[in-house]
Amino acid sequence: MPPERRGPGIVIKAIGFDVNGTLVDIRTEDDMEQAFRAVGHFLTYQGVDLRRHDVRDLYFQTMKQQQRASAEKHPEFDAQRIWAAIIDEHASDFTRALPPDKRAQLPLVVAELYRGVTRRKLKLYPQVRKTLSALREHFPLVVVTDGQSSYARGELHKVGLTEYFQSVVVSGDHGFRKPDGRLFRYALDAVGVAPEEAMYVGNDMHRDIYGARKLGMATVMYDSDQGTKSFRDCQPDHHITDYRQLLEILGLPPAS
């Protein structure tokens, strides 16, 4: 395969991807009343008595508190810690008498429940699977995505993409979001590739393209209808509207 060259002696040895808005067309309604009602009803069976508006207010207040308390420039919230704080603060004797294993799992279960109810759409963009199948024959593939592991990894599994990636880095596990370069480094370190020898595909000019370019990665902007489309004077190395174009950029034959 003739590797893409971006300068004398520089070749692409790994490819990274954003997920939401890049590989996956996902829509959520995070302020949906139905979601907070569902969480409130579920918590009733755990001995936590909260009305849906209380659940909603506590959720967003605790999220903001987390972000204000962070020393990071681009802080990421932790959904499981939010729900753990709400459950602990409003626990009853019934809650405290729950089996320890069940009590420990409650924040994760509530995070997954909330995401499941707020999710309205989850599907791959056209040609994604065929393109990834072709790419992994030549490159290690990694994911660097903003989100929470409590749902990001499950959603990757749902659309059948987990097997394609040698490393999956989710911002919620680290407390900061893209464009922080550490997230890209974590993914590339896992496959032993330097940023200058990697390409990143994203849909957001600030978080994806600017973040990856600052680190020295080649960048490809997938022009979906999601994400920030301009940031300062930042420009990607390539624009694509169809994943088959990515194979052309890299000098690979069309996916069969």
PDB file of N, CA and C in Angstrom, residues 91-157:
ATOM      1  N   ALA A  91     -30.319   8.917  50.115  1.00  0.00           N
ATOM      2  CA  ALA A  91     -30.533   7.526  50.518  1.00  0.00           C
ATOM      3  C   ALA A  91     -31.386   7.446  51.777  1.00  0.00           C
ATOM      4  N   SER A  92     -32.220   6.435  51.826  1.00  0.00           N
ATOM      5  CA  SER A  92     -33.023   6.136  53.013  1.00  0.00           C
ATOM      6  C   SER A  92     -32.423   4.912  53.716  1.00  0.00           C
ATOM      7  N   ASP A  93     -33.006   4.548  54.833  1.00  0.00           N
ATOM      8  CA  ASP A  93     -32.564   3.326  55.508  1.00  0.00           C
ATOM      9  C   ASP A  93     -32.733   2.127  54.576  1.00  0.00           C
ATOM     10  N   PHE A  94     -33.788   2.145  53.763  1.00  0.00           N
ATOM     11  CA  PHE A  94     -34.017   1.075  52.790  1.00  0.00           C
ATOM     12  C   PHE A  94     -32.841   0.997  51.813  1.00  0.00           C
ATOM     13  N   THR A  95     -32.393   2.176  51.326  1.00  0.00           N
ATOM     14  CA  THR A  95     -31.264   2.226  50.395  1.00  0.00           C
ATOM     15  C   THR A  95     -30.008   1.667  51.047  1.00  0.00           C
ATOM     16  N   ARG A  96     -29.753   2.096  52.260  1.00  0.00           N
ATOM     17  CA  ARG A  96     -28.536   1.678  52.948  1.00  0.00           C
ATOM     18  C   ARG A  96     -28.545   0.194  53.295  1.00  0.00           C
ATOM     19  N   ALA A  97     -29.742  -0.416  53.303  1.00  0.00           N
ATOM     20  CA  ALA A  97     -29.853  -1.849  53.603  1.00  0.00           C
ATOM     21  C   ALA A  97     -29.770  -2.728  52.358  1.00  0.00           C
ATOM     22  N   LEU A  98     -29.651  -2.108  51.187  1.00  0.00           N
ATOM     23  CA  LEU A  98     -29.522  -2.888  49.957  1.00  0.00           C
ATOM     24  C   LEU A  98     -28.239  -3.720  50.005  1.00  0.00           C
ATOM     25  N   PRO A  99     -28.211  -4.858  49.316  1.00  0.00           N
ATOM     26  CA  PRO A  99     -26.970  -5.638  49.246  1.00  0.00           C
ATOM     27  C   PRO A  99     -25.831  -4.766  48.725  1.00  0.00           C
ATOM     28  N   PRO A 100     -24.645  -4.858  49.312  1.00  0.00           N
ATOM     29  CA  PRO A 100     -23.526  -3.980  48.920  1.00  0.00           C
ATOM     30  C   PRO A 100     -23.231  -3.985  47.426  1.00  0.00           C
ATOM     31  N   ASP A 101     -23.289  -5.165  46.799  1.00  0.00           N
ATOM     32  CA  ASP A 101     -23.008  -5.227  45.361  1.00  0.00           C
ATOM     33  C   ASP A 101     -24.034  -4.440  44.563  1.00  0.00           C
ATOM     34  N   LYS A 102     -25.296  -4.552  44.944  1.00  0.00           N
ATOM     35  CA  LYS A 102     -26.347  -3.817  44.240  1.00  0.00           C
ATOM     36  C   LYS A 102     -26.175  -2.318  44.447  1.00  0.00           C
ATOM     37  N   ARG A 103     -25.920  -1.915  45.670  1.00  0.00           N
ATOM     38  CA  ARG A 103     -25.726  -0.495  45.968  1.00  0.00           C
ATOM     39  C   ARG A 103     -24.555   0.069  45.162  1.00  0.00           C
ATOM     40  N   ALA A 104     -23.471  -0.684  45.055  1.00  0.00           N
ATOM     41  CA  ALA A 104     -22.298  -0.211  44.331  1.00  0.00           C
ATOM     42  C   ALA A 104     -22.571  -0.036  42.846  1.00  0.00           C
ATOM     43  N   GLN A 105     -23.467  -0.854  42.288  1.00  0.00           N
ATOM     44  CA  GLN A 105     -23.764  -0.813  40.860  1.00  0.00           C
ATOM     45  C   GLN A 105     -24.808   0.231  40.482  1.00  0.00           C
ATOM     46  N   LEU A 106     -25.505   0.778  41.452  1.00  0.00           N
ATOM     47  CA  LEU A 106     -26.616   1.687  41.143  1.00  0.00           C
ATOM     48  C   LEU A 106     -26.208   2.886  40.285  1.00  0.00           C
ATOM     49  N   PRO A 107     -25.113   3.596  40.576  1.00  0.00           N
ATOM     50  CA  PRO A 107     -24.766   4.752  39.731  1.00  0.00           C
ATOM     51  C   PRO A 107     -24.567   4.375  38.266  1.00  0.00           C
ATOM     52  N   LEU A 108     -23.939   3.239  38.002  1.00  0.00           N
ATOM     53  CA  LEU A 108     -23.748   2.793  36.622  1.00  0.00           C
ATOM     54  C   LEU A 108     -25.081   2.452  35.978  1.00  0.00           C
ATOM     55  N   VAL A 109     -25.934   1.745  36.692  1.00  0.00           N
ATOM     56  CA  VAL A 109     -27.233   1.349  36.140  1.00  0.00           C
ATOM     57  C   VAL A 109     -28.067   2.589  35.814  1.00  0.00           C
ATOM     58  N   VAL A 110     -28.057   3.579  36.703  1.00  0.00           N
ATOM     59  CA  VAL A 110     -28.840   4.796  36.465  1.00  0.00           C
ATOM     60  C   VAL A 110     -28.270   5.572  35.279  1.00  0.00           C
ATOM     61  N   ALA A 111     -26.944   5.636  35.172  1.00  0.00           N
ATOM     62  CA  ALA A 111     -26.329   6.323  34.030  1.00  0.00           C
ATOM     63  C   ALA A 111     -26.746   5.679  32.719  1.00  0.00           C
ATOM     64  N   GLU A 112     -26.735   4.357  32.681  1.00  0.00           N
ATOM     65  CA  GLU A 112     -27.136   3.642  31.468  1.00  0.00           C
ATOM     66  C   GLU A 112     -28.626   3.837  31.177  1.00  0.00           C
ATOM     67  N   LEU A 113     -29.445   3.812  32.217  1.00  0.00           N
ATOM     68  CA  LEU A 113     -30.881   4.012  32.049  1.00  0.00           C
ATOM     69  C   LEU A 113     -31.166   5.402  31.476  1.00  0.00           C
ATOM     70  N   TYR A 114     -30.549   6.412  32.056  1.00  0.00           N
ATOM     71  CA  TYR A 114     -30.758   7.784  31.600  1.00  0.00           C
ATOM     72  C   TYR A 114     -30.357   7.939  30.135  1.00  0.00           C
ATOM     73  N   ARG A 115     -29.196   7.406  29.783  1.00  0.00           N
ATOM     74  CA  ARG A 115     -28.746   7.518  28.396  1.00  0.00           C
ATOM     75  C   ARG A 115     -29.677   6.770  27.446  1.00  0.00           C
ATOM     76  N   GLY A 116     -30.115   5.590  27.870  1.00  0.00           N
ATOM     77  CA  GLY A 116     -30.994   4.801  27.016  1.00  0.00           C
ATOM     78  C   GLY A 116     -32.304   5.502  26.713  1.00  0.00           C
ATOM     79  N   VAL A 117     -32.869   6.163  27.719  1.00  0.00           N
ATOM     80  CA  VAL A 117     -34.141   6.846  27.518  1.00  0.00           C
ATOM     81  C   VAL A 117     -33.964   8.110  26.689  1.00  0.00           C
ATOM     82  N   THR A 118     -32.846   8.824  26.881  1.00  0.00           N
ATOM     83  CA  THR A 118     -32.648  10.083  26.147  1.00  0.00           C
ATOM     84  C   THR A 118     -32.192   9.865  24.709  1.00  0.00           C
ATOM     85  N   ARG A 119     -31.740   8.677  24.389  1.00  0.00           N
ATOM     86  CA  ARG A 119     -31.253   8.415  23.026  1.00  0.00           C
ATOM     87  C   ARG A 119     -32.422   8.270  22.055  1.00  0.00           C
ATOM     88  N   ARG A 120     -32.372   9.040  20.976  1.00  0.00           N
ATOM     89  CA  ARG A 120     -33.445   9.013  19.986  1.00  0.00           C
ATOM     90  C   ARG A 120     -33.002   8.338  18.685  1.00  0.00           C
ATOM     91  N   LYS A 121     -31.689   8.310  18.429  1.00  0.00           N
ATOM     92  CA  LYS A 121     -31.195   7.756  17.169  1.00  0.00           C
ATOM     93  C   LYS A 121     -29.779   7.240  17.382  1.00  0.00           C
ATOM     94  N   LEU A 122     -29.461   6.102  16.764  1.00  0.00           N
ATOM     95  CA  LEU A 122     -28.113   5.538  16.838  1.00  0.00           C
ATOM     96  C   LEU A 122     -27.905   4.650  15.622  1.00  0.00           C
ATOM     97  N   LYS A 123     -27.111   5.121  14.657  1.00  0.00           N
ATOM     98  CA  LYS A 123     -26.859   4.341  13.453  1.00  0.00           C
ATOM     99  C   LYS A 123     -25.533   4.775  12.837  1.00  0.00           C
ATOM    100  N   LEU A 124     -24.919   3.876  12.093  1.00  0.00           N
ATOM    101  CA  LEU A 124     -23.682   4.199  11.408  1.00  0.00           C
ATOM    102  C   LEU A 124     -23.943   5.106  10.215  1.00  0.00           C
ATOM    103  N   TYR A 125     -22.988   5.974   9.921  1.00  0.00           N
ATOM    104  CA  TYR A 125     -23.048   6.705   8.669  1.00  0.00           C
ATOM    105  C   TYR A 125     -22.744   5.732   7.520  1.00  0.00           C
ATOM    106  N   PRO A 126     -23.175   6.051   6.310  1.00  0.00           N
ATOM    107  CA  PRO A 126     -22.953   5.150   5.173  1.00  0.00           C
ATOM    108  C   PRO A 126     -21.473   4.847   4.947  1.00  0.00           C
ATOM    109  N   GLN A 127     -21.180   3.615   4.593  1.00  0.00           N
ATOM    110  CA  GLN A 127     -19.850   3.152   4.200  1.00  0.00           C
ATOM    111  C   GLN A 127     -18.856   3.039   5.357  1.00  0.00           C
ATOM    112  N   VAL A 128     -19.282   3.285   6.594  1.00  0.00           N
ATOM    113  CA  VAL A 128     -18.341   3.235   7.718  1.00  0.00           C
ATOM    114  C   VAL A 128     -17.771   1.834   7.905  1.00  0.00           C
ATOM    115  N   ARG A 129     -18.636   0.822   7.971  1.00  0.00           N
ATOM    116  CA  ARG A 129     -18.160  -0.521   8.269  1.00  0.00           C
ATOM    117  C   ARG A 129     -17.215  -1.036   7.165  1.00  0.00           C
ATOM    118  N   LYS A 130     -17.578  -0.827   5.919  1.00  0.00           N
ATOM    119  CA  LYS A 130     -16.726  -1.275   4.825  1.00  0.00           C
ATOM    120  C   LYS A 130     -15.380  -0.556   4.847  1.00  0.00           C
ATOM    121  N   THR A 131     -15.411   0.715   5.155  1.00  0.00           N
ATOM    122  CA  THR A 131     -14.167   1.484   5.187  1.00  0.00           C
ATOM    123  C   THR A 131     -13.266   1.019   6.322  1.00  0.00           C
ATOM    124  N   LEU A 132     -13.826   0.827   7.507  1.00  0.00           N
ATOM    125  CA  LEU A 132     -13.023   0.359   8.630  1.00  0.00           C
ATOM    126  C   LEU A 132     -12.456  -1.038   8.361  1.00  0.00           C
ATOM    127  N   SER A 133     -13.247  -1.876   7.712  1.00  0.00           N
ATOM    128  CA  SER A 133     -12.771  -3.226   7.378  1.00  0.00           C
ATOM    129  C   SER A 133     -11.554  -3.156   6.467  1.00  0.00           C
ATOM    130  N   ALA A 134     -11.582  -2.240   5.510  1.00  0.00           N
ATOM    131  CA  ALA A 134     -10.448  -2.077   4.602  1.00  0.00           C
ATOM    132  C   ALA A 134      -9.247  -1.469   5.327  1.00  0.00           C
ATOM    133  N   LEU A 135      -9.487  -0.478   6.166  1.00  0.00           N
ATOM    134  CA  LEU A 135      -8.395   0.219   6.846  1.00  0.00           C
ATOM    135  C   LEU A 135      -7.656  -0.674   7.830  1.00  0.00           C
ATOM    136  N   ARG A 136      -8.376  -1.517   8.545  1.00  0.00           N
ATOM    137  CA  ARG A 136      -7.708  -2.303   9.586  1.00  0.00           C
ATOM    138  C   ARG A 136      -6.776  -3.372   9.005  1.00  0.00           C
ATOM    139  N   GLU A 137      -6.868  -3.610   7.715  1.00  0.00           N
ATOM    140  CA  GLU A 137      -5.912  -4.509   7.077  1.00  0.00           C
ATOM    141  C   GLU A 137      -4.542  -3.866   6.927  1.00  0.00           C
ATOM    142  N   HIS A 138      -4.469  -2.544   7.102  1.00  0.00           N
ATOM    143  CA  HIS A 138      -3.229  -1.814   6.867  1.00  0.00           C
ATOM    144  C   HIS A 138      -2.764  -0.980   8.066  1.00  0.00           C
ATOM    145  N   PHE A 139      -3.696  -0.603   8.946  1.00  0.00           N
ATOM    146  CA  PHE A 139      -3.357   0.295  10.049  1.00  0.00           C
ATOM    147  C   PHE A 139      -3.993  -0.179  11.356  1.00  0.00           C
ATOM    148  N   PRO A 140      -3.343   0.065  12.505  1.00  0.00           N
ATOM    149  CA  PRO A 140      -4.072  -0.025  13.765  1.00  0.00           C
ATOM    150  C   PRO A 140      -5.047   1.153  13.844  1.00  0.00           C
ATOM    151  N   LEU A 141      -6.246   0.886  14.299  1.00  0.00           N
ATOM    152  CA  LEU A 141      -7.284   1.914  14.409  1.00  0.00           C
ATOM    153  C   LEU A 141      -7.583   2.177  15.886  1.00  0.00           C
ATOM    154  N   VAL A 142      -7.787   3.447  16.232  1.00  0.00           N
ATOM    155  CA  VAL A 142      -8.078   3.826  17.609  1.00  0.00           C
ATOM    156  C   VAL A 142      -9.242   4.800  17.639  1.00  0.00           C
ATOM    157  N   VAL A 143      -9.844   4.912  18.805  1.00  0.00           N
ATOM    158  CA  VAL A 143     -10.937   5.868  19.037  1.00  0.00           C
ATOM    159  C   VAL A 143     -10.514   6.853  20.112  1.00  0.00           C
ATOM    160  N   VAL A 144     -10.800   8.129  19.880  1.00  0.00           N
ATOM    161  CA  VAL A 144     -10.676   9.168  20.899  1.00  0.00           C
ATOM    162  C   VAL A 144     -11.992   9.926  20.878  1.00  0.00           C
ATOM    163  N   THR A 145     -12.794   9.752  21.911  1.00  0.00           N
ATOM    164  CA  THR A 145     -14.145  10.315  21.886  1.00  0.00           C
ATOM    165  C   THR A 145     -14.481  11.003  23.196  1.00  0.00           C
ATOM    166  N   ASP A 146     -15.227  12.083  23.111  1.00  0.00           N
ATOM    167  CA  ASP A 146     -15.785  12.714  24.302  1.00  0.00           C
ATOM    168  C   ASP A 146     -17.055  11.972  24.682  1.00  0.00           C
ATOM    169  N   GLY A 147     -17.205  11.694  25.961  1.00  0.00           N
ATOM    170  CA  GLY A 147     -18.399  10.986  26.421  1.00  0.00           C
ATOM    171  C   GLY A 147     -18.128  10.259  27.714  1.00  0.00           C
ATOM    172  N   GLN A 148     -19.006   9.338  28.045  1.00  0.00           N
ATOM    173  CA  GLN A 148     -18.930   8.551  29.266  1.00  0.00           C
ATOM    174  C   GLN A 148     -18.794   7.081  28.912  1.00  0.00           C
ATOM    175  N   SER A 149     -17.881   6.381  29.579  1.00  0.00           N
ATOM    176  CA  SER A 149     -17.739   4.945  29.308  1.00  0.00           C
ATOM    177  C   SER A 149     -19.026   4.189  29.609  1.00  0.00           C
ATOM    178  N   SER A 150     -19.824   4.700  30.530  1.00  0.00           N
ATOM    179  CA  SER A 150     -21.066   4.023  30.894  1.00  0.00           C
ATOM    180  C   SER A 150     -22.010   3.889  29.720  1.00  0.00           C
ATOM    181  N   TYR A 151     -21.808   4.716  28.679  1.00  0.00           N
ATOM    182  CA  TYR A 151     -22.635   4.528  27.482  1.00  0.00           C
ATOM    183  C   TYR A 151     -21.836   4.480  26.189  1.00  0.00           C
ATOM    184  N   ALA A 152     -20.667   5.117  26.136  1.00  0.00           N
ATOM    185  CA  ALA A 152     -19.915   5.161  24.871  1.00  0.00           C
ATOM    186  C   ALA A 152     -19.507   3.767  24.406  1.00  0.00           C
ATOM    187  N   ARG A 153     -19.030   2.946  25.314  1.00  0.00           N
ATOM    188  CA  ARG A 153     -18.576   1.615  24.916  1.00  0.00           C
ATOM    189  C   ARG A 153     -19.756   0.720  24.527  1.00  0.00           C
ATOM    190  N   GLY A 154     -20.861   0.847  25.235  1.00  0.00           N
ATOM    191  CA  GLY A 154     -22.048   0.079  24.884  1.00  0.00           C
ATOM    192  C   GLY A 154     -22.611   0.473  23.531  1.00  0.00           C
ATOM    193  N   GLU A 155     -22.532   1.763  23.209  1.00  0.00           N
ATOM    194  CA  GLU A 155     -23.027   2.225  21.912  1.00  0.00           C
ATOM    195  C   GLU A 155     -22.123   1.753  20.775  1.00  0.00           C
ATOM    196  N   LEU A 156     -20.815   1.727  21.010  1.00  0.00           N
ATOM    197  CA  LEU A 156     -19.906   1.168  20.005  1.00  0.00           C
ATOM    198  C   LEU A 156     -20.239  -0.298  19.739  1.00  0.00           C
ATOM    199  N   HIS A 157     -20.535  -1.033  20.810  1.00  0.00           N
ATOM    200  CA  HIS A 157     -20.901  -2.441  20.650  1.00  0.00           C
ATOM    201  C   HIS A 157     -22.222  -2.577  19.891  1.00  0.00           C
TER     202      HIS A 157
END
